[in-house]
Short mmCIF file of C-alpha atoms in Angstrom, two decimals:
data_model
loop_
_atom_site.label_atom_id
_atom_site.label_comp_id
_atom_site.label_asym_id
_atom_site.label_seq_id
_atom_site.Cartn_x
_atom_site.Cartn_y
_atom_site.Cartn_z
CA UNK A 1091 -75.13 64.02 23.71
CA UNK A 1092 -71.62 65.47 25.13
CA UNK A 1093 -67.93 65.23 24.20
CA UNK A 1094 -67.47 61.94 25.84
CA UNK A 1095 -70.37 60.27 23.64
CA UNK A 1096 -68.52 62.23 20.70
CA UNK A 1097 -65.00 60.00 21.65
CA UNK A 1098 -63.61 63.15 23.99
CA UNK A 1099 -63.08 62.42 27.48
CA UNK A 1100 -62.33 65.64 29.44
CA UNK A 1101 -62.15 64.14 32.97
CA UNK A 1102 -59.67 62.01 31.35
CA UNK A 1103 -57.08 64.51 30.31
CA UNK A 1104 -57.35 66.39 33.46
CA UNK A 1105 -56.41 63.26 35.01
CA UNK A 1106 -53.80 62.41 32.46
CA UNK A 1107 -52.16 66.18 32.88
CA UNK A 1108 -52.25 65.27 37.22
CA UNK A 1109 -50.16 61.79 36.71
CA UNK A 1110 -47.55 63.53 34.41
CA UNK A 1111 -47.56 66.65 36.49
CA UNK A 1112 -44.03 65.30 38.19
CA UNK A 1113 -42.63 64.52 35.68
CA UNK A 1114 -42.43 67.52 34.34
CA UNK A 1115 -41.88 69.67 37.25
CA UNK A 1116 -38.79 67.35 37.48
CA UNK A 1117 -37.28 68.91 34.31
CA UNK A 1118 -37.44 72.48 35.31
CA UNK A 1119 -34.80 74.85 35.90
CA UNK A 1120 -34.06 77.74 37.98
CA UNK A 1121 -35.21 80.28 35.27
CA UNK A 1122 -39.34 78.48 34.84
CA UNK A 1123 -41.66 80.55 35.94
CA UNK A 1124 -45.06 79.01 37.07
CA UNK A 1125 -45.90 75.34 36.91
CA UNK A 1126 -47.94 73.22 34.79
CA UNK A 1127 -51.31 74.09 34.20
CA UNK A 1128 -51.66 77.42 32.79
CA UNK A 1129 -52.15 78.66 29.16
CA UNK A 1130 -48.60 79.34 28.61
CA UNK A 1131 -45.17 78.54 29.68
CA UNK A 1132 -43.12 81.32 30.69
CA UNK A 1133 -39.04 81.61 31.27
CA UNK A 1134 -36.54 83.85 32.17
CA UNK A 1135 -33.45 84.41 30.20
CA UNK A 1136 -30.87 82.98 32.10
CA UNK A 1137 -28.13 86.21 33.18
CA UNK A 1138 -24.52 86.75 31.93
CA UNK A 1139 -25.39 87.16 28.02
CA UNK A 1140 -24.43 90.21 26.86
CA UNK A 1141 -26.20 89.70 23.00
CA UNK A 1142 -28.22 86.63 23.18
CA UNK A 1143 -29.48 84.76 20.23
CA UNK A 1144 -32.35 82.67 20.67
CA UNK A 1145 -32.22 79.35 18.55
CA UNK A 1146 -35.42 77.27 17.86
CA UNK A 1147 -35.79 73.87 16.54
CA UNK A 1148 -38.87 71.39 15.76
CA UNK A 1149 -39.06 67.89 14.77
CA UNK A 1150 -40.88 64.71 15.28
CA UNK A 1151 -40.18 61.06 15.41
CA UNK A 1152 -41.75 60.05 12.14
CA UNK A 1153 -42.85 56.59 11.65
CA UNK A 1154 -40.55 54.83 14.32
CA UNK A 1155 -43.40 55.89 16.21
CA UNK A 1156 -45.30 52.77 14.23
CA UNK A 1157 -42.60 49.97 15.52
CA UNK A 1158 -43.11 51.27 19.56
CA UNK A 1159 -47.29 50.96 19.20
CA UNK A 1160 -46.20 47.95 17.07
CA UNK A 1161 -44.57 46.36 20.33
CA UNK A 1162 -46.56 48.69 22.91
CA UNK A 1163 -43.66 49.73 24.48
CA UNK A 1164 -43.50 53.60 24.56
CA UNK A 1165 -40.82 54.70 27.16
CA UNK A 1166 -37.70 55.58 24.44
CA UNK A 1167 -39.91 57.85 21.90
CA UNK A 1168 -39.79 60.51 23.91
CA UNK A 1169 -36.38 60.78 24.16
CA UNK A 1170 -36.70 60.42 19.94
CA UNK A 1171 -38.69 63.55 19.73
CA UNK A 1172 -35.76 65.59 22.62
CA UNK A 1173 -32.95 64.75 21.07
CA UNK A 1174 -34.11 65.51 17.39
CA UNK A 1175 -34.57 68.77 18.41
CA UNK A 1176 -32.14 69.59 21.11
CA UNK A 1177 -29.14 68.00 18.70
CA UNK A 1178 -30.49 70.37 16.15
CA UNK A 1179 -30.55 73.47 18.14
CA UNK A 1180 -26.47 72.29 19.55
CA UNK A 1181 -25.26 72.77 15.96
CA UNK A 1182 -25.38 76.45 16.03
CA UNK A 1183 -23.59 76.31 19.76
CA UNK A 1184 -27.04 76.98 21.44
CA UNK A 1185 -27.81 75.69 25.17
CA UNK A 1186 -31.09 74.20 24.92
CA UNK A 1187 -33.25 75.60 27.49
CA UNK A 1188 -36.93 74.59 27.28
CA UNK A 1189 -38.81 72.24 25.07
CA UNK A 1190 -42.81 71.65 24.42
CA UNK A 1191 -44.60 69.02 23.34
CA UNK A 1192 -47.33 67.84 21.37
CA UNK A 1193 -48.89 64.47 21.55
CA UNK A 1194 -51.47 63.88 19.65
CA UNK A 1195 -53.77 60.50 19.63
CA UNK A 1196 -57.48 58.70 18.92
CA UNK A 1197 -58.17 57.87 22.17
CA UNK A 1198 -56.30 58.96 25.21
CA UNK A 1199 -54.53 56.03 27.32
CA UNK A 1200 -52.92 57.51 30.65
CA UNK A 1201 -50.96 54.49 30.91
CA UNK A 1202 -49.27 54.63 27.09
CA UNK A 1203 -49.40 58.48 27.44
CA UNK A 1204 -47.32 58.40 30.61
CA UNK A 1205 -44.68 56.66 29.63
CA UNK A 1206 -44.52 58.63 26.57
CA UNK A 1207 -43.96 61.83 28.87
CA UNK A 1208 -41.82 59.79 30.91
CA UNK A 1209 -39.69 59.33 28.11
CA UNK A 1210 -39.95 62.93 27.41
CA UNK A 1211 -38.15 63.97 30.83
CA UNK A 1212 -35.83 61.68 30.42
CA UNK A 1213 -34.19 63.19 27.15
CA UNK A 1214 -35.20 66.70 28.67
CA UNK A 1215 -32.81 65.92 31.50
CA UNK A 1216 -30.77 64.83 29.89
CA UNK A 1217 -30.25 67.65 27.72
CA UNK A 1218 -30.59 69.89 30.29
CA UNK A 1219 -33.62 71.34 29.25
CA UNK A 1220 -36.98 72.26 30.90
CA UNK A 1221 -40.18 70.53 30.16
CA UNK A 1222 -41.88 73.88 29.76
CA UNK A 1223 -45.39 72.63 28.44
CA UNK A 1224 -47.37 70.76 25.96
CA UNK A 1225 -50.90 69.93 24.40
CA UNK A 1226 -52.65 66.33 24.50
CA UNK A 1227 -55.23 66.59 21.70
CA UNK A 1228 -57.99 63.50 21.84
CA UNK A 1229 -58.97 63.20 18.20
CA UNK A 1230 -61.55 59.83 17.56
CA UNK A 1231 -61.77 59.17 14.13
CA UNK A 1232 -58.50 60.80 13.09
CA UNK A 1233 -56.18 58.39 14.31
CA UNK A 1234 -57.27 54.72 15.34
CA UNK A 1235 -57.25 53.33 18.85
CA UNK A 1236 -53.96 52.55 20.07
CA UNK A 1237 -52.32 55.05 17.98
CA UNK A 1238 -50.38 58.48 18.71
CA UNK A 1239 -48.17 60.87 16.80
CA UNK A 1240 -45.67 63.22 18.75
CA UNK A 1241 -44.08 66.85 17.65
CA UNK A 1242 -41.72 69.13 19.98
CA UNK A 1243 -40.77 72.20 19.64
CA UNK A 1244 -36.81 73.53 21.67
CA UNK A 1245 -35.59 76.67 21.92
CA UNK A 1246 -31.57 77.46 22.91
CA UNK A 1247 -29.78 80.42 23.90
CA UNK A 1248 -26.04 81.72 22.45
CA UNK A 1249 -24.04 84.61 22.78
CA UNK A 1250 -24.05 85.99 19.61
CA UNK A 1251 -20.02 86.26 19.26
CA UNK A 1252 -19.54 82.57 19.07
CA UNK A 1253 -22.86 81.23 17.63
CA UNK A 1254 -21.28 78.61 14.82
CA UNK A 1255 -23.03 79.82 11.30
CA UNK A 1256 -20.55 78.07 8.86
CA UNK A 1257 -18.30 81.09 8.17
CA UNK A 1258 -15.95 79.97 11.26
CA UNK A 1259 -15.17 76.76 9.33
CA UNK A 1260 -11.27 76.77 7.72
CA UNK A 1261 -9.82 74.86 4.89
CA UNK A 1262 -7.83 72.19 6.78
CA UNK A 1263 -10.11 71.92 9.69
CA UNK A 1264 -10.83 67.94 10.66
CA UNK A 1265 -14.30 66.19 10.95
CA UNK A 1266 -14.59 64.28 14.19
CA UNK A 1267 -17.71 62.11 14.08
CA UNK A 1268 -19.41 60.97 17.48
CA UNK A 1269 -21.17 57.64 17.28
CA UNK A 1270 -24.58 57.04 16.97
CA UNK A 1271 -26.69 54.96 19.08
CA UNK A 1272 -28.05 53.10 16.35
CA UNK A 1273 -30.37 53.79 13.54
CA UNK A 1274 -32.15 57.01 15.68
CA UNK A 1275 -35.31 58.30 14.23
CA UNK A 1276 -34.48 58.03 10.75
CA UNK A 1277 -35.11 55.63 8.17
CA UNK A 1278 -37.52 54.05 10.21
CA UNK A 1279 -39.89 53.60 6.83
CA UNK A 1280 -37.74 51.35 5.04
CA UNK A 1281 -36.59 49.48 8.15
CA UNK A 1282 -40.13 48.78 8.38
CA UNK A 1283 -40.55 47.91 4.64
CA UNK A 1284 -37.58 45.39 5.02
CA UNK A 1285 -38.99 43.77 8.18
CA UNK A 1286 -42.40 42.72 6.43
CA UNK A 1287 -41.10 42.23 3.36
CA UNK A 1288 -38.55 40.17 4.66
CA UNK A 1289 -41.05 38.10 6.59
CA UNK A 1290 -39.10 38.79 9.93
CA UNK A 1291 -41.00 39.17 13.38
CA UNK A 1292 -39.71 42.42 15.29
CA UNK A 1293 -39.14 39.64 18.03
CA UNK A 1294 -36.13 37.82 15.42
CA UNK A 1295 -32.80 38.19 16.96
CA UNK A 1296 -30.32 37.90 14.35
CA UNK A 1297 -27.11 36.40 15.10
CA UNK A 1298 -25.17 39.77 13.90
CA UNK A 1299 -27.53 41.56 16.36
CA UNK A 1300 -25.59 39.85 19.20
CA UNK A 1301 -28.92 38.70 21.28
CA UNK A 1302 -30.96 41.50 20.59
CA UNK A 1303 -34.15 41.31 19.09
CA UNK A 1304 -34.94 43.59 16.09
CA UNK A 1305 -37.61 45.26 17.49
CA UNK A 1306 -35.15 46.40 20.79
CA UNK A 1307 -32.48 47.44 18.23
CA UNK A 1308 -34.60 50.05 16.52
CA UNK A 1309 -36.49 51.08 19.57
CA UNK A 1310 -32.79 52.52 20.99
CA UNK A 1311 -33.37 56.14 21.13
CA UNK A 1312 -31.41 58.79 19.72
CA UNK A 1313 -28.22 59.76 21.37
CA UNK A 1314 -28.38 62.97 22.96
CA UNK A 1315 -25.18 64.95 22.65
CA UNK A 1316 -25.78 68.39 24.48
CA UNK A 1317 -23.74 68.11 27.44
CA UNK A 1318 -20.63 66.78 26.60
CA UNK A 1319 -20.39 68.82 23.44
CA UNK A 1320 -21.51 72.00 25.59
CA UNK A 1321 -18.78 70.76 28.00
CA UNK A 1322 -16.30 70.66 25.40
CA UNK A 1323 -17.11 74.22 24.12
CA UNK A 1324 -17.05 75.57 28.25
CA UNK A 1325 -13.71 73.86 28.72
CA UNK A 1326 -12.16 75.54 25.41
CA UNK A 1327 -12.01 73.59 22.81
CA UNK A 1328 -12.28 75.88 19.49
CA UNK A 1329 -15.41 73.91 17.35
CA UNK A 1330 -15.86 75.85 14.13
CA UNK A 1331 -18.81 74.03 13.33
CA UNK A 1332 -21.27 71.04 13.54
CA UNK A 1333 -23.71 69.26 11.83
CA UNK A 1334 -26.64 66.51 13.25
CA UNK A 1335 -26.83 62.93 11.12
CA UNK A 1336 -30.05 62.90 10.37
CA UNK A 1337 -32.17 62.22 7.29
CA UNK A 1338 -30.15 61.71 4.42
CA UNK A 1339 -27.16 61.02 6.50
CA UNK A 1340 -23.64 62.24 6.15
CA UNK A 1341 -23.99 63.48 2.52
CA UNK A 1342 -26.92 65.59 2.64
CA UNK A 1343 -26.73 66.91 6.58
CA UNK A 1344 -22.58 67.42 6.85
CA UNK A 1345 -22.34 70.31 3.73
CA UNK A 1346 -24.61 72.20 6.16
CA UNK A 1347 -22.05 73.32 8.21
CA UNK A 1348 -20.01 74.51 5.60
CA UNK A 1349 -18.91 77.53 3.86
CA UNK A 1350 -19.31 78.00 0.31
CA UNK A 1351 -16.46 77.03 -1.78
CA UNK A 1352 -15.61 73.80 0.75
CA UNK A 1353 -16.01 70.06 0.65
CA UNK A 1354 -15.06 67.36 2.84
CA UNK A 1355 -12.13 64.70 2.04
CA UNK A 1356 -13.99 61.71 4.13
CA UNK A 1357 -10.89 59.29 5.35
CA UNK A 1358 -12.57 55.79 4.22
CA UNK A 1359 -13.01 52.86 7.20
CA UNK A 1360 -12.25 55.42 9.63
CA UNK A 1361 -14.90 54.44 11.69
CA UNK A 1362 -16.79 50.70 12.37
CA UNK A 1363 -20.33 50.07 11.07
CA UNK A 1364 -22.54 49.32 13.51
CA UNK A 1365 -24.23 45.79 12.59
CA UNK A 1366 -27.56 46.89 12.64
CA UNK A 1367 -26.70 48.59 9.09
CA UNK A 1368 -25.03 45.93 8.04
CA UNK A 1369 -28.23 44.00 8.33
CA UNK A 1370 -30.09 46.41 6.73
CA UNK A 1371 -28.06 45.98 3.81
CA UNK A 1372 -28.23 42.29 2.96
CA UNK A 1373 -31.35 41.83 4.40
CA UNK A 1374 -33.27 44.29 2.69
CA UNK A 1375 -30.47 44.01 -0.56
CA UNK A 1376 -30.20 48.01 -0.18
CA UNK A 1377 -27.30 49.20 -2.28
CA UNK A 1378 -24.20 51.40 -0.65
CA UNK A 1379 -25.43 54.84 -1.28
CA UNK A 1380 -28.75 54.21 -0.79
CA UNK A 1381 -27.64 52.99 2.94
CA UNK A 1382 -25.33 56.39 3.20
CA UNK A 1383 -28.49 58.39 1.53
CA UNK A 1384 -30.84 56.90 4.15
CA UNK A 1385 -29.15 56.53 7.73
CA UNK A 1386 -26.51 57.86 9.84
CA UNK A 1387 -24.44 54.71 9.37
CA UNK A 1388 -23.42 54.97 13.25
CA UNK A 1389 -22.24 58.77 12.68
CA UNK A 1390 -24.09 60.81 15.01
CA UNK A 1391 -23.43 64.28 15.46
CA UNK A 1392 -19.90 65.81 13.52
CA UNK A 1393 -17.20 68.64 14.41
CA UNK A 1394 -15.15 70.79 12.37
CA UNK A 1395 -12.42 71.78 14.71
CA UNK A 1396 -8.69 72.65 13.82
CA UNK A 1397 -6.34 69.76 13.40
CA UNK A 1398 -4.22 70.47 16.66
CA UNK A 1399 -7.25 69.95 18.74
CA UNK A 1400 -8.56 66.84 17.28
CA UNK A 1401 -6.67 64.49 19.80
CA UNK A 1402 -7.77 66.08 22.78
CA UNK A 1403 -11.28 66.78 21.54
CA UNK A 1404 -11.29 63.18 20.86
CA UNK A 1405 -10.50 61.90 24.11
CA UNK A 1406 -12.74 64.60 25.67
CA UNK A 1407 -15.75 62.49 24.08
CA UNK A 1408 -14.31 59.12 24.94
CA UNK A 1409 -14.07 60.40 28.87
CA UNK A 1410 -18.14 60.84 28.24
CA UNK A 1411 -18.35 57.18 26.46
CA UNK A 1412 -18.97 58.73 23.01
CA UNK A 1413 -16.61 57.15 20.91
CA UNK A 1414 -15.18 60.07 18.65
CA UNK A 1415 -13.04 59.38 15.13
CA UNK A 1416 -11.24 61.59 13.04
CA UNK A 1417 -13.49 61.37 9.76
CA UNK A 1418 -12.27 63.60 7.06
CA UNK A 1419 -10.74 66.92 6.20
CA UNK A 1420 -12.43 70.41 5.23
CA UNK A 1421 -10.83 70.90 1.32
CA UNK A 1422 -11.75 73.56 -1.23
CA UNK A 1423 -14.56 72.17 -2.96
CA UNK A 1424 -18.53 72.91 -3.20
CA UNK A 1425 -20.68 70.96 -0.83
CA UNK A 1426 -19.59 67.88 -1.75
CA UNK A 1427 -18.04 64.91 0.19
CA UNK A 1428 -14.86 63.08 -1.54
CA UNK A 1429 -14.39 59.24 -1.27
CA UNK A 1430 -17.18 58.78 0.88
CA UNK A 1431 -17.91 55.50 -0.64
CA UNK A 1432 -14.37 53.86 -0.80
CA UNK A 1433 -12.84 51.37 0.90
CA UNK A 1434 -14.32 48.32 2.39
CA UNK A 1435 -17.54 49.63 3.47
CA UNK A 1436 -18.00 50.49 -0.65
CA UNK A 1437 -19.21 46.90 0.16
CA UNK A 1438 -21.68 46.93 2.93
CA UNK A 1439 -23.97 44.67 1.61
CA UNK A 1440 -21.88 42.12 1.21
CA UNK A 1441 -19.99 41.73 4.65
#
């Protein structure tokens, strides 16, 4: 016998790692040293710092992984599994500068793989970040044919001086929430409960979806918001802090970026739902909180800035077709976040 007859095809990675080489190389940067191949990726700290900080993140895309082998279409997880990471690392004011991967699976496809990777580059170029390296691990037996599971790993650079931590954030300072893209990579478990539960095909496309099947809607990858928040920051605006939307949505990920002793007045209907949650809601009869609990509800990515910048910050992020909306207020308070659930959108599952 030999690792092929044991499910492990060798030749097959090699040949896998020569169709994505590319790609990759078409993330890189000035500061990668080597190319793709070797047991290690190495980079140079890029010049000018005077105290750099270096900021790591890791994340995966969970189970919306499930819906993409569901409809074997695999070009937008990749992008997933960036931006979790790269939005992550942004919140403490951190360029992203390289990101691994690691895609694991039962039996290695080079066609499903390759778009995966494709999708990879994509949301590295997007965020400006290199495609540094990665591991492919064949495992037969551990995960069924057909099936893969993806983790990444980013680090980001900051001058220590004006790396965000929470203690820059003022009583009085305004939330300005960036819009989501959807649903991203969270949530993705009961989305999938209320689709076969509900008896609906991911091919359905439900009037309030506007044409779209439900299976496209969820497969729309996570916005990635590096660049034009990193613009903002290198063109002056003064961000005291920020916070990523991600599991558990505005009320468990927006304290975060908070000092003790502060809360958040939210200003009720200041921005639109996206349909897709309002979907959610009646179709899978979810309750209010639960929805605000459970997804972004089309908040992305927040910042705390003073109150005299919020207009131009705003229309900073509209120039980069992010639509931005004053959201609430910094107040005294501990962690919490006032009148979240007020207003019309108290009844979501209704409208």
């Amino acid at each position: 016998m030999d690792y092929r007859d044991a499910g492990v095809d060798v030749e097959a990675g090699r040949a896998f790692v020569d169709q994505i080489r590319n790609l990759v190389h078409s993330t890189f940067r000035k500061e990668v040293l080597g190319g793709l191949g070797g047991f290690s990726g190495c980079f140079q700290l890029p010049t000018g710092y005077k105290e750099p900080v270096l900021v790591s993140g890791t994340d995966g895309v969970g189970t919306k992984l499930k819906v993409a082998q569901i409809l074997n279409r695999h070009d937008t997880v990749g992008i997933d599994l960036v931006a979790m990471c790269v939005n992550d690392v942004l919140t403490s004011g951190a360029e992203p500068l390289f990101f691994l991967d690691y895609v694991a699976t039962g039996k290695l496809d080079k066609e499903q793989l390759t778009q995966v990777v494709a999708g990879i580059a994509t949301g590295c170029k997007l965020a400006g970040s290199a495609l540094l390296g990665g591991e492919t691990a064949e495992m037969p037996g551990f995960y069924q044919i057909g099936e893969y599971d993806l983790a990444g790993f980013c680090v980001g650079i900051v001058e220590k001086s004006r790396m965000l931590d929470g203690s820059q954030v003022q009583i009085g300072d305004v939330a300005i929430g960036l819009a989501s893209a959807g649903v991203h990579s969270n949530g993705l478990s009961l989305v999938r409960k209320i689709v076969s539960e509900g008896g609906f095909a991911w091919t359905d496309t439900p009037d309030i979806l506007h044409g779209k099947s439900i299976g496209e809607v969820f497969l729309t990858p996570t916005r990635i918001y590096v660049k034009s928040v990193l613009a903002a920051l290198q063109s002056g605006a003064e961000i005291h802090g920020m916070a990523h939307i991600t599991g558990g949505g505005l009320p468990e990920n927006l304290p975060r970026c908070l000092n003790p002793g502060q809360g958040i007045k939210m200003i009720p209907d200041s921005w639109t739902i996206p349909p897709v949650f309002r979907w959610l809601a009646e179709a899978g009869s979810v309750g209010t909180q639960a929805m605000y609990h459970t997804f972004n509800m089309g908040i992305g990515f927040v910042l705390l800035v003073p109150p005299q910048q919020a207009e131009q910050i705003i229309t900073h992020f509209q120039s980069q077709d992010i639509p931005a909306y004053v959201i609430g207020e910094v107040i005294t308070g501990t962690g919490e976040l006032v009148s979240l659930l007020s207003g019309k959108n108290s009844k979501l599952s209704v409208l």
